[in-house]
PDB file of C-alpha atoms in Angstrom:
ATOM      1  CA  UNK A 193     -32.321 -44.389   2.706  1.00 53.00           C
ATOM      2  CA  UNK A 194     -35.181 -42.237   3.064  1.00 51.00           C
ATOM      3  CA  UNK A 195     -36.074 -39.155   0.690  1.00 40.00           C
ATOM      4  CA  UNK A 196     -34.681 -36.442   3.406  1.00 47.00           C
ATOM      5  CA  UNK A 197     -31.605 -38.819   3.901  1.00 48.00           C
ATOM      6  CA  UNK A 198     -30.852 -38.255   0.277  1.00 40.00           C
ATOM      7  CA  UNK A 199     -31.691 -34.945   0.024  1.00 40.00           C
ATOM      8  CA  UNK A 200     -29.220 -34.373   2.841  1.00 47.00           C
ATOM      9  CA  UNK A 201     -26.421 -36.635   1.451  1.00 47.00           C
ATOM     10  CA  UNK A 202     -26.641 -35.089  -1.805  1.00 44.00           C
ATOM     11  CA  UNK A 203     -25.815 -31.537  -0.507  1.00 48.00           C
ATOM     12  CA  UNK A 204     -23.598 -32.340   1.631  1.00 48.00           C
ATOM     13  CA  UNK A 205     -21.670 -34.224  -1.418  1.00 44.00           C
ATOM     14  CA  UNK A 206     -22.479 -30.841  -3.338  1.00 45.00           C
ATOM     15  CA  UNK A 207     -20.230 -29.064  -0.565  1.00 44.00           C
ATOM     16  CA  UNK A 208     -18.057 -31.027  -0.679  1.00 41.00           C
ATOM     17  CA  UNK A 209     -17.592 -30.845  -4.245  1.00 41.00           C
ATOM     18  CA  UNK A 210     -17.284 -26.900  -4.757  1.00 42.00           C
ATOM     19  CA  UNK A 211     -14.963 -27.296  -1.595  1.00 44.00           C
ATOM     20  CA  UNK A 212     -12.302 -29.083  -3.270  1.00 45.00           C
ATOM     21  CA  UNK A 213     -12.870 -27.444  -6.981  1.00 61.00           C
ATOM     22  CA  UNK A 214     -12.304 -23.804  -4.938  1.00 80.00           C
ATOM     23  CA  UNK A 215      -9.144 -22.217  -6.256  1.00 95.00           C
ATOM     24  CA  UNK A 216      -7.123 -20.761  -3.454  1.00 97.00           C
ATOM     25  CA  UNK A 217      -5.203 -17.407  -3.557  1.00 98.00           C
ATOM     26  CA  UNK A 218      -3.222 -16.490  -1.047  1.00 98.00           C
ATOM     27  CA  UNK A 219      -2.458 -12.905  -0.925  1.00 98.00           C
ATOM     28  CA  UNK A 220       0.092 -10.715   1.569  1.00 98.00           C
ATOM     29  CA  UNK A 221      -1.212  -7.301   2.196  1.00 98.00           C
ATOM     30  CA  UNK A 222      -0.533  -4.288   4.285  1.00 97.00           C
ATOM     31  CA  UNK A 223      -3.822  -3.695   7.054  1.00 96.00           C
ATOM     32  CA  UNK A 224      -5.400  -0.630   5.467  1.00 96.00           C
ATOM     33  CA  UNK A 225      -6.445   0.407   2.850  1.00 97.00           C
ATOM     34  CA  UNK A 226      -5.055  -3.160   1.211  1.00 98.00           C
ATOM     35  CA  UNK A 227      -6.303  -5.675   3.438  1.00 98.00           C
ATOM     36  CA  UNK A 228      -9.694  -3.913   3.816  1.00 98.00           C
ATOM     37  CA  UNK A 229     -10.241  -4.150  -0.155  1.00 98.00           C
ATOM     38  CA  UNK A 230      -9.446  -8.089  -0.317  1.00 98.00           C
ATOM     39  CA  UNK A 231     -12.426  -8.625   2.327  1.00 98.00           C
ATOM     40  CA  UNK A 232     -14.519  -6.730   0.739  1.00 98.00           C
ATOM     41  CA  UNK A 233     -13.778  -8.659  -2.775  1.00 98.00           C
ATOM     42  CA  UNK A 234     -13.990 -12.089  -1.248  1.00 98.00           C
ATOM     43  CA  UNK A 235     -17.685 -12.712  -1.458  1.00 98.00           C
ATOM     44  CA  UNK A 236     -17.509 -11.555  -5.316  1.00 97.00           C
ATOM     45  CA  UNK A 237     -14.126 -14.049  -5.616  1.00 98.00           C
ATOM     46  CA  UNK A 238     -15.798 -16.619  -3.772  1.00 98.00           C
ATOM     47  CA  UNK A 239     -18.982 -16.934  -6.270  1.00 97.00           C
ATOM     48  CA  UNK A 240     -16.923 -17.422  -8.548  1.00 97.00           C
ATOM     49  CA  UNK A 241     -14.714 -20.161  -7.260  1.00 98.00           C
ATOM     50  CA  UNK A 242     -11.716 -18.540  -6.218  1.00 98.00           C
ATOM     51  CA  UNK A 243     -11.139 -18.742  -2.236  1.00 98.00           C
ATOM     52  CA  UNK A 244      -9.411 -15.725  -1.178  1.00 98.00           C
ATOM     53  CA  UNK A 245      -6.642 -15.836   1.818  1.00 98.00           C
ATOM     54  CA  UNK A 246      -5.705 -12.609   2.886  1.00 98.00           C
ATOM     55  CA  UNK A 247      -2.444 -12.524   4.721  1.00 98.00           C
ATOM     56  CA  UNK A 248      -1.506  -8.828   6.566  1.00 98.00           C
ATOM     57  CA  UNK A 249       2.025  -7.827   6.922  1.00 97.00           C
ATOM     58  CA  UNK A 250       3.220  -4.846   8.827  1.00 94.00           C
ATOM     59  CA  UNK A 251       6.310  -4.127   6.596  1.00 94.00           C
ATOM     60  CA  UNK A 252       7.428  -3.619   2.982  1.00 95.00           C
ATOM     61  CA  UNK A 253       9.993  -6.085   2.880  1.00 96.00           C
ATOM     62  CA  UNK A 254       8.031  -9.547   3.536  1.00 98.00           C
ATOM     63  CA  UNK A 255       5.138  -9.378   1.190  1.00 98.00           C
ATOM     64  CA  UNK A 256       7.815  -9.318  -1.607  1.00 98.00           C
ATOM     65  CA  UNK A 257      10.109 -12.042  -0.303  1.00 98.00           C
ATOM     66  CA  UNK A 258       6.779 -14.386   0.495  1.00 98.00           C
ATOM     67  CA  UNK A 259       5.677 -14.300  -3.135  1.00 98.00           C
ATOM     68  CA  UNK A 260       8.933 -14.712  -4.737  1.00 98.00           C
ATOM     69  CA  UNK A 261       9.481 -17.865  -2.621  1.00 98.00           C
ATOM     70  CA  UNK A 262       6.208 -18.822  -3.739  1.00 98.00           C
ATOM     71  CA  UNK A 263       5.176 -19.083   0.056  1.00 98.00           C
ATOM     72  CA  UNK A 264       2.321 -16.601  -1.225  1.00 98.00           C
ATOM     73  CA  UNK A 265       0.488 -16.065  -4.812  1.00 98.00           C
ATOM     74  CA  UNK A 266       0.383 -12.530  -4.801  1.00 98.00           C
ATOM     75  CA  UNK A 267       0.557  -9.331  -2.928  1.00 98.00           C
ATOM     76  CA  UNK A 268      -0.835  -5.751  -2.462  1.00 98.00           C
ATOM     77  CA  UNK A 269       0.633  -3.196  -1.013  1.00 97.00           C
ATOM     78  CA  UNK A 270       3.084  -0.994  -2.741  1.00 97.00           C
ATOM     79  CA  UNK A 271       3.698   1.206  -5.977  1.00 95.00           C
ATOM     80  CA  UNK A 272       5.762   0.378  -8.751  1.00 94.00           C
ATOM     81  CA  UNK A 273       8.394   2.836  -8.555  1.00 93.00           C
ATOM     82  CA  UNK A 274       8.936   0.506  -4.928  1.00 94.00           C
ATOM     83  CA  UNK A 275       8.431  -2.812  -6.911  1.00 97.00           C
ATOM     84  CA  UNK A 276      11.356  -1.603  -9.764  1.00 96.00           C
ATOM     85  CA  UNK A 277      13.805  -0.834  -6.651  1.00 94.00           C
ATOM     86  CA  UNK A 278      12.922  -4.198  -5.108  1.00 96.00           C
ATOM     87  CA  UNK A 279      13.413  -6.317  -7.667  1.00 97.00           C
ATOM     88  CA  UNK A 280      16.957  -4.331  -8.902  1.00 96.00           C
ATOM     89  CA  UNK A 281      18.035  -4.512  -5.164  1.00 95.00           C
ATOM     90  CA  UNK A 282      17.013  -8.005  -4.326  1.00 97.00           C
ATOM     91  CA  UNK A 283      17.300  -9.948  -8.132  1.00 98.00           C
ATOM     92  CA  UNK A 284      13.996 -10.705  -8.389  1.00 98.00           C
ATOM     93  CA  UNK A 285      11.262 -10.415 -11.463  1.00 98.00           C
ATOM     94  CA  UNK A 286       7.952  -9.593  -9.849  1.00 98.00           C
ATOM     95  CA  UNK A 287       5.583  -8.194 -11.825  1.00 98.00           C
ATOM     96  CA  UNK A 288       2.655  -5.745 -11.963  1.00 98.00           C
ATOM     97  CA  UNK A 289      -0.827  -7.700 -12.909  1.00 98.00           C
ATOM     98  CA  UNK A 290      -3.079  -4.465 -12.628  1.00 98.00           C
ATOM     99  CA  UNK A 291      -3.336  -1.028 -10.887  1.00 97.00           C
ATOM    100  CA  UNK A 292      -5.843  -0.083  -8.147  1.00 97.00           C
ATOM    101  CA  UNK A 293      -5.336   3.195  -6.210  1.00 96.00           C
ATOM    102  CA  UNK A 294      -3.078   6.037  -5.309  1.00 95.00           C
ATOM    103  CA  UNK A 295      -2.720   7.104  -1.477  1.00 93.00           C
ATOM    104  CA  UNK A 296      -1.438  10.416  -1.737  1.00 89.00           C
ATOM    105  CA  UNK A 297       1.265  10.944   0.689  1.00 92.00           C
ATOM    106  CA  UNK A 298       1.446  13.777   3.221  1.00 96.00           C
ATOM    107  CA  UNK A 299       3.360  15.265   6.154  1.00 98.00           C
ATOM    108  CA  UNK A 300       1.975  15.131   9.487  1.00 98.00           C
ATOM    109  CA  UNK A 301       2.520  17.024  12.767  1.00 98.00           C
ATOM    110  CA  UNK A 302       1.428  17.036  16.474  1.00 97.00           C
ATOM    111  CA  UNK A 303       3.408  19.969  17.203  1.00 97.00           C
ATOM    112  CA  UNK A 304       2.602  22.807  14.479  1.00 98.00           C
ATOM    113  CA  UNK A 305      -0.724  23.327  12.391  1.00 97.00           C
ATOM    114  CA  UNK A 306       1.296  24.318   9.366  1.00 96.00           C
ATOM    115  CA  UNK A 307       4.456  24.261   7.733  1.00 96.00           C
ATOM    116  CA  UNK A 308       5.082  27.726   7.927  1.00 95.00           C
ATOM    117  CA  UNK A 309       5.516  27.178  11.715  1.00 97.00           C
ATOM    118  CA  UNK A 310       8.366  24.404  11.575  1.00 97.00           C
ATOM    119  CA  UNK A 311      11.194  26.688  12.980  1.00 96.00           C
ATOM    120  CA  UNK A 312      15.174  26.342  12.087  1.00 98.00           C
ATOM    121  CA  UNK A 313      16.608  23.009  12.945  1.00 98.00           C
ATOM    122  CA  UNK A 314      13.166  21.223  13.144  1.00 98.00           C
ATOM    123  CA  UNK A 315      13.407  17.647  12.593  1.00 98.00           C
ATOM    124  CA  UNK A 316      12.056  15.676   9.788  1.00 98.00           C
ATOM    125  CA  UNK A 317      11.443  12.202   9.673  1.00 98.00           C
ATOM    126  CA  UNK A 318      10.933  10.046   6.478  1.00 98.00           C
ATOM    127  CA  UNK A 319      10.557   6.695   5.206  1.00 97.00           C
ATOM    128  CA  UNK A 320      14.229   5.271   5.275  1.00 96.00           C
ATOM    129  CA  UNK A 321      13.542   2.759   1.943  1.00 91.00           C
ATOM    130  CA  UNK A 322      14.694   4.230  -1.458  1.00 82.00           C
ATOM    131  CA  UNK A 323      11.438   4.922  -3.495  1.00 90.00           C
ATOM    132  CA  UNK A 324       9.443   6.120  -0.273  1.00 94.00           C
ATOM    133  CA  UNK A 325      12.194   8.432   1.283  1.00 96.00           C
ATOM    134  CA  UNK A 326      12.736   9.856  -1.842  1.00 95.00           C
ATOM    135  CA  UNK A 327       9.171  10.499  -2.287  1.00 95.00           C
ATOM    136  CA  UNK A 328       9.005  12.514   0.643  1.00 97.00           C
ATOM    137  CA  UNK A 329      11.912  14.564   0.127  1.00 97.00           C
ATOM    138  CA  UNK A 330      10.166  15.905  -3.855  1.00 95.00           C
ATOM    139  CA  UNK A 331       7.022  16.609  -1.532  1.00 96.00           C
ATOM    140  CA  UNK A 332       9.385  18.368   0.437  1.00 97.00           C
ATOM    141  CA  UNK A 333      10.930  20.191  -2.123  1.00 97.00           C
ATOM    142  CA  UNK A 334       7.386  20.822  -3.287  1.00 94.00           C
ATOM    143  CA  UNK A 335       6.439  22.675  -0.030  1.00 96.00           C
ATOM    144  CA  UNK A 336       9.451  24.847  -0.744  1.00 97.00           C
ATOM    145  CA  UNK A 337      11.260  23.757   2.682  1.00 98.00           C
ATOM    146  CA  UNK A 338      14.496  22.323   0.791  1.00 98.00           C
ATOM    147  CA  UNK A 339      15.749  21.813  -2.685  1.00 98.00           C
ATOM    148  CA  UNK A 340      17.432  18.860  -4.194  1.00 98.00           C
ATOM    149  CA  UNK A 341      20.415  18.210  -6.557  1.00 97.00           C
ATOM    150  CA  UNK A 342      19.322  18.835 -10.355  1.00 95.00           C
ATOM    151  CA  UNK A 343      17.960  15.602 -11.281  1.00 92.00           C
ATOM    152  CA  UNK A 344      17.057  13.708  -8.410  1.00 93.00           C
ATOM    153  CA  UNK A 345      14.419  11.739  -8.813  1.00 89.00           C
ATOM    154  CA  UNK A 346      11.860   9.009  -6.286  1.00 89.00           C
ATOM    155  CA  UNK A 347      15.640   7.684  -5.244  1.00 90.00           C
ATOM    156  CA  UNK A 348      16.781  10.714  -3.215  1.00 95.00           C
ATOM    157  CA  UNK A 349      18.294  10.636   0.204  1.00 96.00           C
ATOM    158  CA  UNK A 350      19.296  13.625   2.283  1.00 98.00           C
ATOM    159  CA  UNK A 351      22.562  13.560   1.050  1.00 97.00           C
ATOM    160  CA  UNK A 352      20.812  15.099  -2.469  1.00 98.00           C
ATOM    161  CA  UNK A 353      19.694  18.061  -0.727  1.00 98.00           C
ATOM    162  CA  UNK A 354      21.847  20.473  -2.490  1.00 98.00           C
ATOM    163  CA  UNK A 355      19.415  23.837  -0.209  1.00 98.00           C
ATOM    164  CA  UNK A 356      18.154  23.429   3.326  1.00 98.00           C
ATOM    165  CA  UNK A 357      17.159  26.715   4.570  1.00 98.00           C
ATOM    166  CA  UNK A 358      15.866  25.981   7.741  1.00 98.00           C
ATOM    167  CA  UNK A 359      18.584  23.631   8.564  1.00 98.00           C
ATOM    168  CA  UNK A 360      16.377  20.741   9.045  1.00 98.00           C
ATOM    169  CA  UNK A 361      17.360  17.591  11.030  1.00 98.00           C
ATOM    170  CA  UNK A 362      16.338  14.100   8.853  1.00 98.00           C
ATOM    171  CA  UNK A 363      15.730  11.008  10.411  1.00 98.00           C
ATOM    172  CA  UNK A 364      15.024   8.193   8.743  1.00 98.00           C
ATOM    173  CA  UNK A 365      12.866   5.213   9.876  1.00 97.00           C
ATOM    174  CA  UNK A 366      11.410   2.758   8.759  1.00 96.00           C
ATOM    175  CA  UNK A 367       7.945   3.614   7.745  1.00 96.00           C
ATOM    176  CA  UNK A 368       5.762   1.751   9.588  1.00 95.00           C
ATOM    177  CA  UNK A 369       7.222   3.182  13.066  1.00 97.00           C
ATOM    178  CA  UNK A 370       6.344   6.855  11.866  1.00 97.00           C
ATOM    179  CA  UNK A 371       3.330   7.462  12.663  1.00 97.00           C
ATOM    180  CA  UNK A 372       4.196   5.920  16.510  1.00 97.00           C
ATOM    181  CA  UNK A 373       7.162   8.945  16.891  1.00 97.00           C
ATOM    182  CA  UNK A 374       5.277  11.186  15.571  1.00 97.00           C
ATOM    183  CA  UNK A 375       4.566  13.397  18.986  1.00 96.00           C
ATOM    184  CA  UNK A 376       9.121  12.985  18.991  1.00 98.00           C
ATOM    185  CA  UNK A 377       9.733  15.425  16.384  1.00 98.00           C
ATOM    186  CA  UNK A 378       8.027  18.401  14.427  1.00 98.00           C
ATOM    187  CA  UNK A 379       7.042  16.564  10.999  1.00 98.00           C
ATOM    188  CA  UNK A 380       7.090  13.261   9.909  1.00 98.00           C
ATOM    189  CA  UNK A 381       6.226  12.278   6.480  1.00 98.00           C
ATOM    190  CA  UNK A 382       4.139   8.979   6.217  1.00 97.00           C
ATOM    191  CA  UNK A 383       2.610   6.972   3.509  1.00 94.00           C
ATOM    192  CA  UNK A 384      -1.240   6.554   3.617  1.00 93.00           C
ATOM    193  CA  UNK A 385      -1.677   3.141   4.697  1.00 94.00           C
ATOM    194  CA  UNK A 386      -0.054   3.867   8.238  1.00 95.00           C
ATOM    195  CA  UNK A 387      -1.529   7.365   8.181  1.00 96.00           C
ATOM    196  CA  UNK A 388      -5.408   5.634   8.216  1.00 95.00           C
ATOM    197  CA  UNK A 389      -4.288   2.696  10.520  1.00 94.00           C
ATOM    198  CA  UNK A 390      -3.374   5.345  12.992  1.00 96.00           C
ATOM    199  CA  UNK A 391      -6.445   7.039  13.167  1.00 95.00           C
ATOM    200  CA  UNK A 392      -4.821   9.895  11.129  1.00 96.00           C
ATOM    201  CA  UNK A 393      -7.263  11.423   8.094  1.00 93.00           C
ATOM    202  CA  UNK A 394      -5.046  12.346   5.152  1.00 93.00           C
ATOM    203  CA  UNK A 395      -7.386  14.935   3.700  1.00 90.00           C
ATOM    204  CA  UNK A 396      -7.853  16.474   6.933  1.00 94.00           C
ATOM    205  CA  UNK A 397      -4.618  16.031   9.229  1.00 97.00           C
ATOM    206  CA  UNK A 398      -2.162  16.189   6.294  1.00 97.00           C
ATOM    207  CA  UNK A 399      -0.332  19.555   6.498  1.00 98.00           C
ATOM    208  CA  UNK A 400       0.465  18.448   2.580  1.00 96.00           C
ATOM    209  CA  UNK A 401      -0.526  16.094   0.867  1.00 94.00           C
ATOM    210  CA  UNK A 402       0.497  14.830  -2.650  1.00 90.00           C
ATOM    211  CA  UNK A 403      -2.340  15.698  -5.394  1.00 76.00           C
ATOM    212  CA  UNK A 404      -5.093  12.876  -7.030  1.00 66.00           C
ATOM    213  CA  UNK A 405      -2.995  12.972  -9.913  1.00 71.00           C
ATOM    214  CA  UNK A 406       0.142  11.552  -8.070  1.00 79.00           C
ATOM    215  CA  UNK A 407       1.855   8.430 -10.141  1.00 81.00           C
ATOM    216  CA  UNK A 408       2.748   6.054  -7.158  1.00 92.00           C
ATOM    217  CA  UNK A 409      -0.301   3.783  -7.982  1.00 95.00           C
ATOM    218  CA  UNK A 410      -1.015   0.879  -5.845  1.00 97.00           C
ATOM    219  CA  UNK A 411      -0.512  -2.321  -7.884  1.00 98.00           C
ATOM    220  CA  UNK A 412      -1.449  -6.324  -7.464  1.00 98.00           C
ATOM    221  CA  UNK A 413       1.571  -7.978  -8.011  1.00 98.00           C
ATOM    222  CA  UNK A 414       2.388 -11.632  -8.720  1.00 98.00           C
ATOM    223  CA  UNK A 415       5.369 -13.690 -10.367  1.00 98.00           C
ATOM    224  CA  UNK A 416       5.728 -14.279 -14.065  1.00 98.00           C
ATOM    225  CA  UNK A 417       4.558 -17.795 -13.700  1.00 98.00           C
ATOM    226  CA  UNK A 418       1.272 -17.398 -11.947  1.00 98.00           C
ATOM    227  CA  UNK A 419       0.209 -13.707 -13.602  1.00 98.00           C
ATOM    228  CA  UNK A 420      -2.337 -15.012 -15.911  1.00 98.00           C
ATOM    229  CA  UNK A 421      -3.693 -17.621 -14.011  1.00 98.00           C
ATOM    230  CA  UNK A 422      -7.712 -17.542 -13.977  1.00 98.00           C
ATOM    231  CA  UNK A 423      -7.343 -17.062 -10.557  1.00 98.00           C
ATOM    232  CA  UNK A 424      -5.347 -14.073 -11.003  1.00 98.00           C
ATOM    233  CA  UNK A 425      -7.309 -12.439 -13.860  1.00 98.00           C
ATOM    234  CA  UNK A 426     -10.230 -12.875 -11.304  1.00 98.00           C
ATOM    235  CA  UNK A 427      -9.556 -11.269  -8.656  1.00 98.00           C
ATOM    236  CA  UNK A 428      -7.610  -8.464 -11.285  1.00 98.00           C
ATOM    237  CA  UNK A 429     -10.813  -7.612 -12.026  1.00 98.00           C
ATOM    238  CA  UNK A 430     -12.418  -7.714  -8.736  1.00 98.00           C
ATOM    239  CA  UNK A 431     -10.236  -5.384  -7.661  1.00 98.00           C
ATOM    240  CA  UNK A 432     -11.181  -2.584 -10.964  1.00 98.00           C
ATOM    241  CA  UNK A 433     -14.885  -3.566 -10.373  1.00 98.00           C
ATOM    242  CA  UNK A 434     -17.381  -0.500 -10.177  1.00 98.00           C
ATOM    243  CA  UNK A 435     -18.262  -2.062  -6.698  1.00 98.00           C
ATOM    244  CA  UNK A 436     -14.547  -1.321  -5.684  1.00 98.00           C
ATOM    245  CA  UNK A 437     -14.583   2.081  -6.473  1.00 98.00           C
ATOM    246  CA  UNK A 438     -17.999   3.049  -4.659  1.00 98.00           C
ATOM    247  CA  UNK A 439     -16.608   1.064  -1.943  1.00 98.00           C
ATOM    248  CA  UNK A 440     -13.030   2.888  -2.075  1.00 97.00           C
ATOM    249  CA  UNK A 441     -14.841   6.738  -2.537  1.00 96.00           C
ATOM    250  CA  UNK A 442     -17.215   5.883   0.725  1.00 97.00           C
ATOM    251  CA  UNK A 443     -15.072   4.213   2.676  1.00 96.00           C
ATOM    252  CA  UNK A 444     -11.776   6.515   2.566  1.00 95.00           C
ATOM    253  CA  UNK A 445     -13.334  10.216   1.681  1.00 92.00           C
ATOM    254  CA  UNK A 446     -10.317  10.543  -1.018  1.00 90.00           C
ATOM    255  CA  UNK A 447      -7.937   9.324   1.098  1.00 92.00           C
ATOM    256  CA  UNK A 448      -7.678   6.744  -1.158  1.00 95.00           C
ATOM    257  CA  UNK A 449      -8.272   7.885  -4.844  1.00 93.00           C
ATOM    258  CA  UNK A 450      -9.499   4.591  -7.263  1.00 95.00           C
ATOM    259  CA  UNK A 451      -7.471   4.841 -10.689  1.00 93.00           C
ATOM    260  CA  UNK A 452     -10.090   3.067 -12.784  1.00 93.00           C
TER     261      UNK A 452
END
């Protein structure tokens, strides 16, 4: 074998080595902002031996099921006030491994420029899952347009508005359709992921928006078996990285606010 021969065989053997001592993580995620952070984390990941597979789901339901049948390590896309309800409603014991950002929710309209405009019997659509819908009815209740029962908390429904002034109409929907009706009714409340995949800008388009300091952080979430695994604790701290936050604060203008 001649000296280039060897030279050749030996990195391809060197390839093939780091090929098959990779770690791979699969990980569900919802298209924006989630999906857009794993990309940008996989080069860092990858240097270090961890190959990152970024899976993008469309709903809240799947990304939970996927991981707790172990048909995926990990996911990111929801809050932990979401991730309690889940795992009460469904049995399972996911857990938090570390907290990224907040989205701030807000309302959106094509029909009014401000709130003060929604006339009597307006209709209102919200997210129809538990922590979400709930969500929007406190920002709601915020804004002044209705109050709810004394003591309802991120689990309210309609049926806990105890004062609805301007009679408002609810509808709830799943969240992912919302930002598709919104042009169907005068104000639809939608969480910041769907928001910036439909071209919407929170900080500018929002007729209100939740504040910076909002609790519904964004969390990485795995099972109890595979929390701690190097692989995990790798891309955990990808994901709190300095680069992360000047790539969050660019990127999304504070329509996604780092918690790090």
């Amino acid at each position: 074998m001649t000296f280039k021969k060897t030279l050749i065989a030996l990195a391809a053997a060197a390839t093939f080595s780091a090929a098959v001592s990779a770690e791979e993580l699969s990980i569900a995620a919802t298209p924006v902002p989630h999906a857009e952070i794993l990309e940008f984390v996989k080069p860092m990941l990858a240097e270090q031996g961890v190959e990152l597979d970024v899976k993008v789901f469309t709903d809240y339901i799947q990304p939970n099921v996927q991981v707790d049948q172990k048909a995926m390590d990990a996911n990111f896309f929801q809050h932990q006030p979401y991730l309690d309800e889940f795992n009460a409603g469904r049995g399972t014991t996911l857990v938090t491994v570390t907290g990224v950002h907040v989205e701030p929710f807000g309302a959106y309209s094509s029909k009014i420029k401000s709130l003060d405009e929604l006339k009597d019997g307006g209709v209102v659509a919200i997210p129809n899952d538990p922590t979400n819908g709930g969500r929007a009815l406190l920002l709601l209740q915020k804004a002044g347009l209705i109050t709810l029962k004394e003591g309802s908390k991120i689990t309210a429904t309609p049926r806990d508005i105890a004062d609805n002034p301007k009679n408002l109409e609810f509808k709830e929907l799943e969240a992912a359709t919302l930002p598709r009706i919104l042009n169907q009714v005068d104000v639809a409340l939608i969480n910041t992921n769907y928001a910036l995949e439909a071209g919407l800008n929170p900080t500018k388009d929002a007729l209100i928006i939740e504040g910076s300091d909002s609790p519904y952080v964004n969390i990485l979430v795995a099972r109890p078996d595979n929390k701690d695994s190097d692989a995990m604790k790798k891309l955990s701290a990808a994901l709190t990285s300095e680069d992360v936050k000047d790539f969050i604060n660019e990127k999304y203008q504070g329509a996604v606010v780092p918690v790090f």
